[in-house]
Coordinates of C-alpha atoms in Angstrom, one line a residue:
M1 CA -18.1 -29.8 -34.7
R2 CA -17.2 -29.1 -31.1
A3 CA -18.9 -31.1 -28.4
R4 CA -18.4 -30.6 -24.7
S5 CA -18.0 -34.3 -24.0
G6 CA -14.6 -35.9 -24.5
G7 CA -12.8 -32.6 -23.6
I8 CA -13.7 -30.8 -26.8
I9 CA -15.2 -27.3 -26.3
N10 CA -18.6 -26.5 -27.8
G11 CA -18.8 -23.6 -30.3
P12 CA -21.2 -21.4 -28.2
D13 CA -19.0 -21.9 -25.1
V14 CA -16.0 -20.6 -26.9
T15 CA -17.9 -17.6 -28.1
A16 CA -19.2 -16.7 -24.6
A17 CA -15.7 -17.1 -23.2
E18 CA -14.2 -15.0 -26.0
R19 CA -16.8 -12.2 -25.2
L20 CA -16.2 -12.4 -21.4
L21 CA -12.4 -12.4 -21.4
P22 CA -12.0 -8.7 -22.5
I23 CA -14.5 -7.7 -19.8
I24 CA -12.7 -9.7 -17.2
I25 CA -9.4 -8.2 -18.2
V26 CA -10.7 -4.6 -18.1
G27 CA -12.2 -5.3 -14.7
Q28 CA -8.8 -6.6 -13.5
N29 CA -7.1 -3.5 -14.9
V30 CA -9.5 -1.2 -13.1
I31 CA -9.0 -3.1 -9.8
Q32 CA -5.2 -3.0 -10.2
A33 CA -5.3 0.7 -10.9
A34 CA -7.3 1.3 -7.7
N35 CA -4.8 -0.9 -5.8
D36 CA -1.9 1.0 -7.2
A37 CA -3.4 4.3 -6.1
R38 CA -4.2 3.0 -2.7
A39 CA -0.6 1.7 -2.3
E40 CA 0.8 5.1 -3.4
A41 CA -1.4 6.9 -0.8
D42 CA -0.4 4.4 1.9
H43 CA 3.3 5.0 1.0
E44 CA 2.9 8.8 1.2
T45 CA 1.1 8.5 4.6
L46 CA 3.7 6.1 6.0
T47 CA 6.5 8.3 4.8
A48 CA 5.0 11.4 6.5
I49 CA 4.5 9.4 9.7
H50 CA 8.1 8.3 9.6
R51 CA 9.3 11.9 9.2
L52 CA 7.2 13.1 12.1
T53 CA 8.4 10.2 14.3
I54 CA 12.0 11.2 13.5
E55 CA 11.3 14.8 14.4
V56 CA 9.5 13.9 17.6
H57 CA 12.4 11.6 18.6
S58 CA 14.9 14.4 18.0
I59 CA 12.8 16.9 20.1
N60 CA 12.6 14.3 22.9
E61 CA 16.4 13.8 22.9
G62 CA 16.9 17.5 23.1
Q63 CA 14.5 17.8 26.0
T64 CA 16.2 14.9 27.8
R65 CA 19.6 16.6 27.4
I66 CA 18.1 19.9 28.8
L67 CA 16.6 18.0 31.8
Q68 CA 19.9 16.3 32.5
Q69 CA 21.7 19.6 32.5
L70 CA 19.2 21.2 34.8
Q71 CA 19.4 18.3 37.2
A72 CA 23.2 18.5 37.1
N73 CA 23.1 22.2 37.8
Q74 CA 20.8 21.8 40.8
G75 CA 23.4 19.7 42.7
P76 CA 22.7 17.9 46.0

C-alpha cells in the first residue's frame, strides 16, 4: 500500500512517472542534439569569420605599407 500522505508515493503516481520519464529523456536527447548541431554551425561560422578578418587585416597592412612608400617617394 502506497499512500501520498506521509511521504509515501501512491502506486498510480509511480506508474505515471515511470511512463513519463523515458519520454522526457528522449525529449532532452532531441533538444541536446539540436543544440550540438547549432553549436557546431556557430563554430564553423565564427571560424570562417576569423579567417576572413585575418585576411582583411593582412591586406590592410599591405595597403598601409604601399601608401607609406608612395608618400615617402613624393617628398616635400
